[in-house]
């Protein structure tokens, strides 16, 4: 499982229609991984179909949902800060409905309601299907539906079938959930407790969703799951097993209109020879793999219960590169795991160079309640020491990323246009097939969601820079 915990708010249409202006408005504030971001889109869709209109500002909304992440302490603290502000507002506006969803809600449940009695409801990641009913109950001052965090079997995957998505945050791109949960119990991770055990979604449902998305103009799909490439592995008592993950990718690639396939987040243990072959044989499968490694030290990997060693990881990277030359490999890294020595840390730096990561998300270890590491009372290392290690990791990564970017100068890349560059300088932004951010100027038409050729002329550690003739590729 991966990704930054920075909060974001759904980029939904800023100017409501007259009809929408008369409706109650909702705002969803989301923290955490892409799974959470995708769940936020599902919630927005449910509330839209329940008759509410989206607001891009919490202050203008009648219903505010904070969608939480418990992977790092910082994100949890931000929940409490934002909740405090909202509940203070609720004193002046008693009709305001405030709910908390996601992993912290799953973990804390009724404790959250006891700590914040004015909070209207809490619900877990597997129960978002019940969000409209919880909102209705809160608006009717009915306090019987305030907690919902038991598994809702059979309901978690079929939301897209019930209601087609009404707005895609990024034209041309969509997420599709293929599995949820995790059985691996890494020592630092709360996910098996908050998201539950591994469950794969029936492939017929996945393919039906992909077909519907493609018919509506989506050409790039990202298959989502906590350990996404565990999809379909035979486990007692579940539907899966009809398709292995590599076969699912091949079936998605056959859907007319699908031009790019990505997936996140895989676990090294399930990178099978068939999956590596798919990188060689399926042109729609993008030449990018985000493969979390977490540490380069075998001792630390074992303490983390990651189930592979550095040699196995590097062997996977080598096989991927042989199968798909030029593939970009990115990763997640945790620094300062309890007992990590200077030698362990040096192993991580060496592995970064040997793997040649195009990019990485790196974090300081953060002890989370309910994890095996916390139960074992491992504690945390001295923060100043860990901060210094984090900075060294980020320095190494900056240099690796710059090298990877510089190697693309002078090439022509195909870019899926996502919108205006966030620098507000008239440039457009999009992603190459290997997931690099490309900021560019177009001298011709450049519709959002279209593919353009971009000639790369420069780079920064964060993005590639270029120009495009603006002719659809
Ligand atoms: S337990 Fe490990 S594999 Fe499972 S979600 Fe957490 S970090 Fe990922």
XYZ file of C-alpha atoms and ligand atoms in Angstrom:
481
model
C 0.000 0.000 0.000
C 1.344 3.368 -0.868
C 1.066 7.040 -1.281
C 1.114 10.413 0.339
C -1.290 11.308 3.096
C -1.795 14.941 2.105
C -5.424 15.976 2.234
C -7.248 16.838 -0.938
C -10.746 17.898 -1.834
C -12.538 16.475 -4.815
C -12.139 18.761 -7.809
C -15.775 18.926 -8.734
C -17.531 21.437 -10.954
C -17.092 24.843 -9.350
C -20.152 26.572 -10.792
C -23.448 24.866 -9.908
C -26.360 24.819 -12.342
C -29.526 26.680 -11.273
C -31.125 23.348 -10.422
C -28.139 22.370 -8.289
C -28.036 25.729 -6.549
C -31.355 24.865 -4.873
C -30.082 21.528 -3.547
C -28.290 20.862 -0.264
C -24.575 20.689 -0.851
C -21.925 18.221 0.279
C -18.171 18.411 0.589
C -15.802 15.464 1.024
C -12.363 16.092 2.501
C -10.108 13.136 1.770
C -6.740 12.058 3.136
C -4.601 9.131 2.143
C -3.994 6.698 -0.656
C -5.495 6.327 -4.111
C -7.922 3.776 -2.709
C -9.276 6.506 -0.426
C -9.400 8.997 -3.284
C -11.363 6.524 -5.366
C -13.703 5.789 -2.452
C -14.287 9.550 -2.153
C -15.415 9.598 -5.782
C -17.819 6.738 -5.030
C -19.202 8.669 -2.029
C -19.629 11.795 -4.130
C -21.476 9.708 -6.663
C -23.790 8.217 -4.032
C -24.601 11.634 -2.561
C -25.165 13.104 -6.021
C -27.659 10.353 -6.832
C -29.267 10.911 -3.405
C -30.113 14.462 -4.529
C -27.257 16.527 -3.065
C -24.991 18.814 -5.069
C -21.223 18.930 -4.734
C -19.456 21.912 -3.200
C -15.747 22.486 -3.605
C -15.669 24.368 -0.272
C -16.471 22.879 3.142
C -17.663 26.321 4.348
C -20.415 26.345 1.707
C -21.596 22.781 2.362
C -24.531 21.503 4.403
C -23.001 18.022 4.697
C -19.262 17.585 5.286
C -17.572 14.191 5.318
C -13.962 13.837 6.453
C -12.543 10.773 4.825
C -9.631 9.671 6.953
C -6.327 7.865 6.704
C -4.618 6.229 9.670
C -1.414 5.159 8.005
C 0.569 8.014 9.558
C 0.086 9.977 12.739
C 0.215 13.325 10.913
C -2.918 12.594 8.850
C -4.766 11.507 11.990
C -3.838 14.748 13.773
C -5.174 16.745 10.850
C -8.497 14.936 11.191
C -8.802 16.140 14.782
C -7.911 19.714 13.823
C -10.430 19.853 10.974
C -13.104 18.128 13.042
C -12.643 20.704 15.808
C -13.221 23.558 13.331
C -16.316 21.925 11.831
C -17.907 21.091 15.152
C -17.321 24.652 16.365
C -19.203 25.805 13.243
C -21.972 23.325 14.020
C -22.657 25.143 17.300
C -23.776 28.143 15.239
C -25.337 26.057 12.445
C -27.027 23.068 14.123
C -28.339 21.842 10.729
C -24.789 21.175 9.524
C -24.176 17.436 9.141
C -20.655 16.187 9.885
C -19.516 12.595 9.342
C -16.188 10.775 9.465
C -15.363 7.857 7.195
C -12.295 5.840 6.244
C -9.654 4.015 8.231
C -9.643 6.134 11.424
C -13.434 5.775 11.600
C -13.060 2.024 11.236
C -10.420 1.902 13.938
C -11.942 4.286 16.452
C -15.659 3.701 15.813
C -17.775 4.693 18.781
C -14.763 6.145 20.592
C -14.880 8.999 18.081
C -18.541 9.627 18.848
C -17.842 9.641 22.584
C -14.970 12.069 22.127
C -16.987 14.309 19.757
C -20.664 13.997 20.799
C -21.744 16.542 18.167
C -20.356 14.368 15.388
C -23.284 12.922 13.412
C -21.884 9.598 12.230
C -18.835 7.427 11.583
C -18.511 4.711 8.957
C -15.786 2.334 7.817
C -14.294 1.944 4.330
C -16.411 -1.122 3.616
C -19.662 0.651 4.484
C -19.681 3.714 2.313
C -22.714 2.305 0.494
C -24.752 3.343 3.541
C -23.591 6.968 3.463
C -26.826 8.451 1.999
C -28.900 6.674 4.678
C -26.618 8.021 7.419
C -26.898 11.550 6.021
C -30.693 11.232 5.844
C -30.847 9.974 9.435
C -28.644 12.832 10.646
C -30.776 15.415 8.852
C -33.899 13.899 10.448
C -32.161 14.060 13.881
C -32.495 10.277 14.031
C -29.529 9.089 16.091
C -30.092 5.383 15.463
C -27.709 5.257 12.486
C -24.527 6.831 13.800
C -22.026 3.984 13.556
C -21.452 1.680 10.631
C -18.215 -0.187 10.370
C -19.083 -3.831 10.046
C -18.370 -5.414 6.713
C -21.134 -5.015 4.128
C -20.503 -8.210 2.142
C -21.482 -8.168 -1.511
C -22.175 -4.434 -1.471
C -18.726 -2.948 -1.494
C -17.947 -3.661 -5.133
C -21.221 -3.093 -6.921
C -21.604 0.669 -6.464
C -20.568 1.535 -10.045
C -23.265 -0.847 -11.301
C -25.940 0.898 -9.269
C -25.087 4.415 -10.313
C -22.960 5.489 -13.257
C -20.328 8.063 -12.277
C -21.612 11.592 -12.800
C -18.289 13.398 -12.916
C -14.757 12.228 -13.522
C -12.105 14.341 -11.772
C -9.699 13.744 -14.660
C -11.073 13.446 -18.186
C -10.074 10.211 -19.865
C -8.814 8.532 -16.678
C -10.610 6.380 -14.123
C -9.903 4.062 -11.204
C -11.482 0.624 -11.035
C -11.405 -1.358 -7.790
C -10.488 -4.993 -8.392
C -9.813 -6.200 -4.859
C -9.770 -4.900 -1.309
C -8.117 -5.757 1.956
C -4.862 -7.462 2.765
C -3.751 -10.732 4.338
C -0.084 -9.906 4.726
C 0.119 -8.101 8.091
C 3.270 -6.066 7.616
C 4.367 -5.140 11.105
C 3.868 -1.362 10.718
C 0.556 -1.402 8.870
C -3.038 -0.998 10.038
C -4.672 -1.883 6.724
C -5.560 -5.522 7.488
C -7.424 -4.179 10.543
C -9.141 -1.246 8.848
C -9.791 -2.592 5.352
C -10.205 -6.226 6.336
C -8.955 -9.392 4.705
C -8.268 -9.835 1.009
C -11.377 -10.063 -1.190
C -11.313 -10.120 -4.998
C -14.113 -8.699 -7.075
C -15.736 -10.938 -9.709
C -14.024 -10.320 -13.036
C -17.340 -10.006 -14.913
C -18.186 -6.990 -12.728
C -14.767 -5.431 -13.316
C -14.955 -5.888 -17.077
C -18.500 -4.515 -17.205
C -17.315 -1.394 -15.357
C -14.335 -0.979 -17.691
C -16.585 -1.348 -20.769
C -19.003 1.263 -19.410
C -16.132 3.645 -18.676
C -14.633 3.151 -22.129
C -18.006 3.789 -23.779
C -18.193 7.046 -21.796
C -14.778 8.155 -23.086
C -12.276 6.746 -20.560
C -9.131 5.471 -22.220
C -6.841 5.013 -19.187
C -7.830 2.774 -16.281
C -5.935 2.190 -13.055
C -6.797 -1.109 -11.398
C -6.878 -0.606 -7.643
C -6.375 -2.829 -4.627
C -4.349 -2.869 -1.413
C -2.311 -5.765 -2.763
C -3.696 -5.483 -6.255
C -1.641 -8.223 -7.856
C -2.900 -10.728 -5.294
C -6.121 -10.466 -7.299
C -7.774 -13.805 -7.931
C -5.322 -15.914 -5.981
C -7.119 -18.973 -4.703
C -8.237 -18.586 -1.103
C -10.792 -20.623 0.748
C -14.350 -19.301 0.807
C -14.248 -16.553 -1.798
C -15.472 -16.090 -5.330
C -12.102 -15.285 -6.863
C -9.850 -17.664 -8.681
C -11.613 -17.442 -12.071
C -8.888 -15.164 -13.436
C -5.326 -14.548 -12.301
C -4.213 -10.907 -12.204
C -2.160 -11.114 -15.411
C -5.160 -12.623 -17.234
C -7.400 -9.868 -15.894
C -5.007 -7.292 -17.407
C -5.166 -9.051 -20.781
C -8.982 -9.040 -20.673
C -9.087 -5.334 -19.750
C -6.729 -4.610 -22.662
C -9.228 -6.228 -25.050
C -11.948 -3.698 -24.168
C -12.374 -1.364 -27.160
C -11.226 2.169 -26.347
C -8.810 1.206 -23.535
C -5.416 2.571 -24.440
C -3.551 2.611 -21.118
C -3.704 0.248 -18.129
C -2.028 0.901 -14.784
C -2.378 -0.786 -11.404
C -1.563 0.075 -7.818
C -0.301 -1.070 -5.358
C 1.325 -4.393 -6.041
C 3.286 -6.464 -3.533
C 6.586 -8.022 -4.662
C 5.429 -11.465 -3.461
C 2.787 -11.578 -6.194
C 4.861 -10.370 -9.144
C 4.519 -13.614 -11.083
C 6.300 -14.627 -14.310
C 2.897 -14.226 -16.034
C 2.643 -10.636 -14.832
C 6.161 -9.880 -16.068
C 5.252 -11.472 -19.418
C 2.199 -9.203 -19.602
C 4.551 -6.201 -19.456
C 6.332 -7.630 -22.508
C 3.246 -8.625 -24.470
C 0.413 -6.210 -23.626
C 1.145 -2.805 -25.198
C -1.739 -1.196 -23.303
C -0.035 -2.046 -19.976
C 1.937 1.115 -19.229
C 5.727 0.872 -18.825
C 5.619 1.891 -15.176
C 5.447 -0.142 -11.988
C 5.092 1.335 -8.521
C 6.498 -1.525 -6.443
C 6.834 -0.702 -2.721
C 10.115 -1.992 -1.257
C 10.112 -0.114 2.103
C 13.719 -0.980 3.050
C 16.926 -2.220 1.460
C 18.030 -4.133 4.552
C 17.174 -7.828 4.763
C 17.127 -7.623 8.543
C 14.614 -4.766 8.496
C 12.529 -6.385 5.760
C 12.218 -9.466 7.916
C 11.312 -7.401 10.979
C 8.674 -5.657 8.870
C 7.300 -9.069 7.792
C 7.596 -8.038 4.145
C 8.156 -11.669 2.959
C 10.931 -10.936 0.429
C 14.568 -9.928 0.589
C 16.547 -7.299 -1.306
C 17.962 -9.878 -3.716
C 14.472 -11.067 -4.708
C 13.297 -7.502 -5.157
C 16.242 -6.573 -7.370
C 15.748 -9.763 -9.380
C 12.132 -8.717 -10.071
C 13.310 -5.284 -11.221
C 15.890 -6.882 -13.537
C 13.294 -9.221 -15.055
C 10.879 -6.333 -15.576
C 13.586 -4.347 -17.346
C 14.401 -7.327 -19.552
C 10.716 -7.775 -20.403
C 10.007 -4.090 -20.990
C 13.154 -2.057 -21.618
C 12.822 1.495 -20.320
C 10.129 0.630 -17.745
C 10.019 3.176 -14.895
C 10.091 1.614 -11.446
C 8.970 3.716 -8.493
C 8.637 2.758 -4.855
C 7.719 3.515 -1.234
C 10.363 3.723 1.482
C 10.065 3.839 5.263
C 13.076 5.228 7.119
C 13.721 4.859 10.825
C 11.927 1.575 11.396
C 12.620 0.605 15.041
C 16.075 -0.965 15.377
C 17.175 0.304 11.919
C 20.946 0.747 12.208
C 23.232 2.969 10.157
C 24.274 -0.150 8.213
C 20.629 -1.043 7.503
C 20.032 2.463 6.284
C 23.090 2.349 4.011
C 21.624 -0.845 2.514
C 18.505 1.139 1.616
C 20.541 3.834 -0.125
C 22.460 1.166 -2.050
C 19.270 -0.547 -3.122
C 17.823 2.746 -4.371
C 20.815 3.162 -6.656
C 20.843 -0.463 -7.770
C 17.122 -0.405 -8.606
C 17.439 3.029 -10.225
C 14.068 4.212 -8.964
C 12.509 6.855 -11.186
C 10.706 8.230 -8.139
C 9.738 7.307 -4.587
C 7.509 8.257 -1.712
C 9.577 8.214 1.469
C 8.277 8.530 5.007
C 9.525 8.471 8.549
C 8.301 5.410 10.421
C 5.251 6.303 12.451
C 3.991 3.918 15.105
C 0.292 3.203 14.614
C -2.073 1.763 17.208
C -3.019 -1.870 16.726
C -0.085 -2.789 14.495
C 2.172 -5.764 15.313
C 5.118 -3.338 15.798
C 3.149 -1.298 18.320
C 1.981 -4.405 20.173
C 5.576 -5.547 20.451
C 6.417 -2.165 22.040
C 9.221 -1.418 19.576
C 8.916 2.357 20.014
C 10.502 4.869 17.668
C 14.075 5.964 16.952
C 15.340 9.440 17.796
C 13.478 11.856 15.518
C 16.477 14.023 14.585
C 18.357 10.939 13.427
C 15.404 9.707 11.399
C 14.850 13.152 9.869
C 18.493 13.215 8.755
C 18.055 9.791 7.136
C 14.880 10.920 5.392
C 16.699 13.903 3.941
C 19.492 11.671 2.638
C 16.960 9.356 0.984
C 15.280 12.334 -0.626
C 18.616 13.706 -1.857
C 19.478 10.369 -3.462
C 16.033 10.187 -5.043
C 16.236 13.732 -6.388
C 19.439 12.865 -8.180
C 18.029 9.554 -9.548
C 14.859 11.294 -10.754
C 16.816 14.071 -12.413
C 18.932 11.469 -14.239
C 15.781 9.629 -15.371
C 14.222 12.903 -16.534
C 17.366 14.150 -18.287
C 17.491 10.891 -20.271
C 14.136 11.825 -21.824
C 15.244 15.224 -23.137
C 15.199 15.113 -26.917
C 12.567 12.353 -27.075
C 8.922 12.639 -28.118
C 6.414 11.273 -25.552
C 2.718 10.633 -25.795
C 0.907 12.600 -23.075
C -2.660 12.258 -21.826
C -3.797 15.864 -21.292
C -5.136 16.418 -17.759
C -5.607 20.194 -17.577
C -3.837 23.461 -16.911
C -0.450 23.270 -15.199
C -0.715 24.187 -11.527
C 1.915 26.893 -12.044
C -0.800 29.011 -13.707
C 1.597 30.003 -16.493
C -0.566 28.999 -19.459
C 1.067 25.588 -19.762
C -0.864 22.324 -19.920
C -0.082 19.264 -17.847
C -0.463 15.558 -18.365
C 1.222 12.209 -17.828
C 3.441 10.164 -20.077
C 2.809 6.413 -20.284
C 5.581 5.881 -17.719
C 3.758 8.209 -15.300
C 6.007 11.240 -15.507
C 4.318 14.618 -15.109
C 4.804 16.567 -18.342
C 4.186 20.347 -18.425
C 4.054 21.732 -21.938
C 2.862 24.414 -24.306
C 0.679 23.383 -27.229
C 0.630 25.332 -30.448
C -2.561 23.605 -31.628
C -5.803 22.162 -30.215
C -5.370 20.243 -26.945
C -8.604 18.809 -25.556
C -8.637 17.448 -21.996
C -8.510 13.662 -22.075
C -6.827 13.581 -25.496
C -3.348 12.212 -26.276
C -0.757 14.601 -27.636
C 2.814 14.144 -28.794
C 5.154 16.270 -26.676
C 8.786 16.996 -27.551
C 10.744 17.015 -24.295
C 13.039 20.008 -24.067
C 13.902 20.236 -20.377
C 13.230 18.876 -16.904
C 13.095 19.541 -13.179
C 13.188 16.929 -10.393
C 9.380 17.002 -10.441
C 8.412 17.131 -14.088
C 9.386 17.052 -17.729
C 8.995 20.190 -19.850
C 8.177 20.346 -23.528
C 6.184 21.605 -26.475
C 3.489 19.998 -28.532
C 2.192 20.701 -32.018
C -1.229 19.952 -30.497
C -2.221 17.365 -33.064
C -3.944 14.363 -31.499
C -1.558 11.425 -31.464
S -0.064 -5.111 5.461
Fe 1.682 -4.741 4.061
S 0.999 -5.442 2.037
Fe -0.854 -5.241 3.356
S -1.610 -3.155 2.914
Fe -0.246 -2.990 4.698
S 1.787 -2.478 3.822
Fe 0.498 -3.240 2.126
